[in-house]
């Protein structure tokens, strides 16, 4: 970090809106010796830098410095590690590895993912320096960074595209020191030992920063729906005597959820079918991204989903038989009991348009619109037991907010608002098929 005349210090508090995974392996989390979760300052600075490089590329080097492969350039920014206020609560979620060629689960591909649970709270501090000509630019850029972070456009850790790593800033305060003034300089040095919590008597309240405009261009899809049939997405709870063998997944608060990873996977698989029909299979990876392959790096997708809470949840237990996979017959004395759930949900998806070219944007919107239509009309299933009618969703209404354009489709009333815009997106696909 370089030192210049002006020193800006920000102290803030955050709350996890969604689970967070930061660790070396999928079954490990980064903890300190007291069992508290840690968010390394380097991880946070990297997430901030990635956002700035995308949105304000000409301003990246001056604040964040140069990358290692470039010529040496000191950063003006120092980000402290964040530590949770208490011993962190954790969530364990089952996951399955998918064969990209066939869209099916890999043999022995089941594993568990561990997360710091939502609602955990952290305190942090960031310091940056600037000379006279940089002072306003650095401050304005950091205002936009904090606003984007608060509104979910910057996320932390792994599995961000399925809803993980979102935070909200619950308190933020700012103070400026003039190092040419000896009193202010020594005051800064003394303040460095006073902790991370932003006390009301320290600095100035900077809550207005969080309302600054910083959002990338996004098209938002919101589907309000009812679970039209019983749903079971298995969690990792251990069955006790007299309890069902399988129970629908809950979050750490005990509420039933549809994980963002589950319904995003179903949506992606269906988008693949639609894209092949219209002759644009390459759009799937442009929308959803892909992992690294031989001789090529991975590509981040433009889709971000979130866990959906099941409201007004109603449980129902079902008893069934177990099948011997070798013989295809019924296993003797091996009844199973499963606990399913019904209720209402709201599925939320954000499509980042800055990751698509101008000609790809209408096609991506059209593909997602058609996939949501089929999901809302019970054409897709979630969870297990699809062959017995489970996991179907009945859409109430779909809202698509695309800048100033707003599309609303009422499935029960069979009515729609602004169909001209929606038809324009689908026409972009039709032209590719006929062309």
Coordinates of N, CA and C in Angstrom, one line a residue, residues 230-340:
X230 N -46.5 -32.3 -4.2 CA -45.5 -32.5 -3.1 C -44.1 -32.3 -3.6
X231 N -43.2 -31.7 -2.8 CA -41.8 -31.5 -3.2 C -40.9 -32.1 -2.2
X232 N -39.9 -32.8 -2.7 CA -38.8 -33.3 -1.8 C -37.5 -33.1 -2.5
X233 N -36.7 -32.2 -1.9 CA -35.3 -32.0 -2.2 C -34.6 -32.4 -0.9
X234 N -33.9 -33.5 -0.9 CA -33.3 -34.1 0.3 C -32.3 -33.2 0.9
X235 N -32.3 -33.0 2.3 CA -31.3 -32.4 3.0 C -30.4 -33.4 3.6
X236 N -29.5 -33.0 4.5 CA -28.6 -33.9 5.2 C -28.9 -34.2 6.6
X237 N -30.2 -34.0 7.0 CA -30.5 -34.3 8.4 C -30.5 -35.8 8.6
X238 N -30.1 -36.2 9.9 CA -30.0 -37.6 10.3 C -31.3 -38.0 10.8
X239 N -31.9 -39.1 10.3 CA -33.1 -39.6 10.8 C -33.0 -40.3 12.1
X240 N -34.0 -40.0 13.0 CA -34.0 -40.6 14.3 C -35.2 -41.6 14.3
X241 N -35.2 -42.4 15.4 CA -36.2 -43.4 15.5 C -37.6 -42.8 15.4
X242 N -38.4 -43.4 14.5 CA -39.8 -42.9 14.3 C -39.9 -41.7 13.3
X243 N -38.8 -41.2 12.9 CA -38.9 -40.0 12.0 C -38.7 -40.5 10.5
X244 N -39.1 -39.7 9.5 CA -39.0 -40.2 8.1 C -37.5 -40.4 7.8
X245 N -37.4 -41.2 6.7 CA -36.0 -41.5 6.3 C -35.4 -40.3 5.5
X246 N -36.3 -39.5 4.9 CA -35.9 -38.4 4.1 C -36.8 -37.2 4.4
X247 N -36.2 -36.0 4.6 CA -36.9 -34.8 4.9 C -36.4 -33.7 3.9
X248 N -37.3 -32.8 3.5 CA -37.0 -31.7 2.6 C -36.0 -30.8 3.3
X249 N -35.1 -30.2 2.5 CA -34.0 -29.4 3.0 C -34.5 -28.2 3.7
X250 N -33.8 -27.8 4.8 CA -34.1 -26.6 5.5 C -32.8 -25.8 5.6
X251 N -33.0 -24.5 5.8 CA -31.9 -23.6 6.1 C -31.6 -23.7 7.6
X252 N -30.6 -22.9 8.1 CA -30.1 -23.0 9.5 C -31.2 -22.5 10.4
X253 N -32.2 -21.7 9.9 CA -33.3 -21.2 10.7 C -34.4 -22.2 10.8
X254 N -34.3 -23.3 10.1 CA -35.3 -24.3 10.2 C -36.4 -24.1 9.2
X255 N -36.3 -23.2 8.2 CA -37.3 -23.0 7.2 C -37.0 -23.8 6.0
X256 N -38.1 -24.3 5.4 CA -37.9 -25.0 4.1 C -37.6 -24.1 3.0
X257 N -36.7 -24.6 2.1 CA -36.2 -23.8 1.0 C -36.1 -24.6 -0.3
X258 N -36.1 -23.9 -1.4 CA -35.6 -24.5 -2.7 C -34.3 -23.9 -3.0
X259 N -33.2 -24.6 -2.8 CA -31.8 -24.1 -3.0 C -31.7 -23.5 -4.4
X260 N -31.0 -22.3 -4.5 CA -30.8 -21.7 -5.8 C -30.1 -22.7 -6.8
X261 N -29.2 -23.5 -6.3 CA -28.5 -24.4 -7.2 C -29.5 -25.5 -7.8
X262 N -30.5 -25.9 -7.0 CA -31.4 -26.9 -7.5 C -32.3 -26.4 -8.7
X263 N -32.9 -25.2 -8.5 CA -33.8 -24.8 -9.6 C -33.1 -24.2 -10.7
X264 N -31.8 -23.6 -10.4 CA -31.0 -23.1 -11.6 C -30.6 -24.3 -12.5
X265 N -30.2 -25.4 -11.9 CA -29.9 -26.6 -12.7 C -31.0 -27.1 -13.6
X266 N -32.2 -27.1 -13.0 CA -33.4 -27.5 -13.8 C -33.6 -26.5 -14.9
X267 N -33.5 -25.2 -14.6 CA -33.7 -24.2 -15.7 C -32.7 -24.3 -16.8
X268 N -31.4 -24.5 -16.4 CA -30.4 -24.6 -17.4 C -30.6 -25.8 -18.3
X269 N -30.9 -26.9 -17.7 CA -31.2 -28.1 -18.6 C -32.3 -27.9 -19.6
X270 N -33.3 -27.2 -19.2 CA -34.4 -26.9 -20.1 C -34.0 -25.8 -21.1
X271 N -33.3 -24.8 -20.7 CA -32.8 -23.8 -21.7 C -31.9 -24.5 -22.8
X272 N -31.2 -25.5 -22.4 CA -30.4 -26.3 -23.4 C -31.3 -26.9 -24.5
X273 N -32.4 -27.4 -24.1 CA -33.4 -28.0 -25.1 C -33.9 -26.9 -26.0
X274 N -34.3 -25.8 -25.4 CA -34.9 -24.7 -26.2 C -33.9 -24.1 -27.2
X275 N -32.7 -24.0 -26.7 CA -31.6 -23.4 -27.5 C -31.3 -24.3 -28.7
X276 N -31.3 -25.6 -28.5 CA -31.0 -26.5 -29.6 C -32.1 -26.4 -30.6
X277 N -33.4 -26.3 -30.2 CA -34.5 -26.2 -31.1 C -34.3 -25.0 -32.0
X278 N -33.9 -23.8 -31.4 CA -33.8 -22.6 -32.2 C -32.4 -22.5 -32.9
X279 N -31.6 -23.5 -32.7 CA -30.3 -23.5 -33.4 C -29.2 -22.6 -32.8
X280 N -29.3 -22.3 -31.5 CA -28.4 -21.5 -30.8 C -27.8 -22.2 -29.6
X281 N -27.3 -23.4 -29.7 CA -26.8 -24.1 -28.5 C -25.7 -23.4 -27.8
X282 N -24.9 -22.5 -28.5 CA -23.8 -21.8 -27.9 C -24.3 -20.8 -26.8
X283 N -25.6 -20.4 -26.9 CA -26.1 -19.4 -26.0 C -26.2 -19.9 -24.5
X284 N -26.2 -21.2 -24.4 CA -26.4 -21.8 -23.0 C -25.2 -21.4 -22.2
X285 N -24.0 -21.6 -22.7 CA -22.8 -21.3 -22.0 C -22.6 -19.8 -21.8
X286 N -23.1 -19.0 -22.8 CA -23.0 -17.5 -22.7 C -23.9 -17.1 -21.5
X287 N -25.0 -17.7 -21.3 CA -25.9 -17.4 -20.3 C -25.5 -17.9 -18.9
X288 N -25.2 -19.2 -18.9 CA -24.9 -19.9 -17.6 C -23.4 -20.1 -17.3
X289 N -22.5 -19.8 -18.2 CA -21.1 -20.0 -18.0 C -20.7 -21.5 -18.1
X290 N -19.4 -21.8 -17.9 CA -18.9 -23.2 -17.9 C -17.6 -23.2 -17.1
X291 N -17.3 -24.4 -16.7 CA -16.1 -24.7 -16.0 C -14.9 -24.7 -16.9
X292 N -13.7 -24.7 -16.3 CA -12.5 -24.7 -17.1 C -12.4 -26.0 -17.8
X293 N -11.9 -26.0 -19.0 CA -11.6 -27.2 -19.8 C -10.2 -27.3 -20.2
X294 N -9.8 -28.3 -20.9 CA -8.4 -28.5 -21.4 C -8.1 -27.3 -22.4
X295 N -7.0 -26.7 -22.1 CA -6.5 -25.6 -23.0 C -7.5 -24.4 -23.0
X296 N -8.4 -24.3 -22.1 CA -9.3 -23.1 -22.0 C -9.7 -22.8 -20.6
X297 N -9.9 -21.6 -20.3 CA -10.3 -21.2 -18.9 C -11.8 -21.2 -18.8
X298 N -12.3 -21.3 -17.6 CA -13.8 -21.2 -17.4 C -14.3 -19.8 -17.7
X299 N -15.6 -19.8 -17.9 CA -16.3 -18.5 -18.2 C -17.4 -18.3 -17.3
X300 N -17.5 -17.1 -16.7 CA -18.6 -16.8 -15.7 C -19.8 -16.5 -16.5
X301 N -20.9 -17.1 -16.1 CA -22.2 -16.8 -16.7 C -22.8 -15.5 -16.2
X302 N -23.9 -15.2 -16.8 CA -24.6 -13.9 -16.5 C -25.8 -14.2 -15.6
X303 N -26.1 -15.4 -15.2 CA -27.3 -15.7 -14.4 C -26.9 -15.9 -12.9
X304 N -27.7 -15.2 -12.1 CA -27.6 -15.3 -10.6 C -29.0 -15.7 -10.1
X305 N -29.0 -16.8 -9.3 CA -30.3 -17.2 -8.7 C -30.1 -17.1 -7.2
X306 N -31.2 -17.3 -6.5 CA -31.1 -17.3 -5.0 C -32.0 -18.4 -4.4
X307 N -31.7 -18.8 -3.2 CA -32.6 -19.7 -2.5 C -34.0 -19.1 -2.4
X308 N -35.0 -19.9 -2.5 CA -36.4 -19.5 -2.4 C -37.0 -20.1 -1.1
X309 N -37.5 -19.2 -0.3 CA -38.2 -19.7 0.9 C -39.5 -20.2 0.6
X310 N -39.9 -21.3 1.2 CA -41.3 -21.9 1.0 C -42.2 -21.3 2.1
X311 N -43.1 -20.4 1.7 CA -44.0 -19.8 2.6 C -45.2 -20.7 2.8
X312 N -45.8 -20.5 4.0 CA -47.0 -21.3 4.4 C -46.8 -22.8 4.1
X313 N -45.7 -23.3 4.6 CA -45.3 -24.7 4.3 C -46.2 -25.7 5.0
X314 N -46.6 -26.7 4.3 CA -47.4 -27.8 4.8 C -46.7 -29.1 4.5
X315 N -46.5 -29.9 5.6 CA -45.8 -31.1 5.5 C -46.8 -32.3 5.2
X316 N -46.2 -33.3 4.5 CA -47.0 -34.5 4.3 C -46.0 -35.7 4.2
X317 N -46.3 -36.7 4.9 CA -45.5 -37.9 4.9 C -46.0 -39.0 4.0
X318 N -45.1 -39.6 3.3 CA -45.5 -40.7 2.3 C -44.7 -41.9 2.7
X319 N -45.3 -43.1 2.6 CA -44.7 -44.4 2.8 C -44.6 -45.1 1.5
X320 N -43.5 -45.7 1.2 CA -43.3 -46.4 0.0 C -42.4 -47.7 0.2
X321 N -42.2 -48.4 -0.9 CA -41.3 -49.6 -0.9 C -40.0 -49.3 -1.5
X322 N -39.0 -50.1 -1.1 CA -37.7 -50.0 -1.7 C -37.5 -51.0 -2.8
X323 N -36.8 -50.7 -3.9 CA -36.6 -51.6 -5.0 C -35.2 -52.0 -5.0
X324 N -35.0 -53.3 -5.2 CA -33.7 -53.9 -5.4 C -33.2 -53.6 -6.8
X325 N -32.2 -52.8 -6.9 CA -31.7 -52.4 -8.3 C -31.2 -53.6 -9.1
X326 N -30.7 -54.6 -8.4 CA -30.1 -55.7 -9.1 C -31.2 -56.6 -9.8
X327 N -32.3 -56.9 -9.0 CA -33.3 -57.8 -9.4 C -34.5 -57.1 -10.0
X328 N -34.7 -55.8 -9.6 CA -35.9 -55.1 -9.9 C -37.1 -55.4 -9.1
X329 N -36.9 -56.2 -8.1 CA -38.0 -56.6 -7.2 C -38.1 -55.8 -5.9
X330 N -39.1 -56.1 -5.1 CA -39.3 -55.4 -3.9 C -38.4 -55.9 -2.8
X331 N -37.7 -55.1 -2.1 CA -36.9 -55.5 -1.0 C -37.7 -55.8 0.3
X332 N -37.5 -57.0 0.8 CA -38.3 -57.4 1.9 C -38.1 -56.6 3.2
X333 N -39.2 -56.2 3.9 CA -39.1 -55.5 5.1 C -38.3 -54.2 5.0
X334 N -38.5 -53.5 3.9 CA -37.7 -52.3 3.7 C -38.6 -51.1 3.3
X335 N -39.6 -50.9 4.0 CA -40.5 -49.7 3.7 C -39.7 -48.4 4.0
X336 N -40.0 -47.4 3.3 CA -39.4 -46.1 3.5 C -40.4 -45.0 3.7
X337 N -40.1 -44.0 4.5 CA -41.0 -42.9 4.7 C -40.3 -41.6 4.4
X338 N -41.0 -40.7 3.6 CA -40.4 -39.5 3.2 C -41.4 -38.3 3.5
X339 N -40.8 -37.2 4.0 CA -41.5 -36.0 4.3 C -41.4 -35.0 3.3
X340 N -42.5 -34.7 2.6 CA -42.5 -33.7 1.5 C -43.2 -32.4 2.0

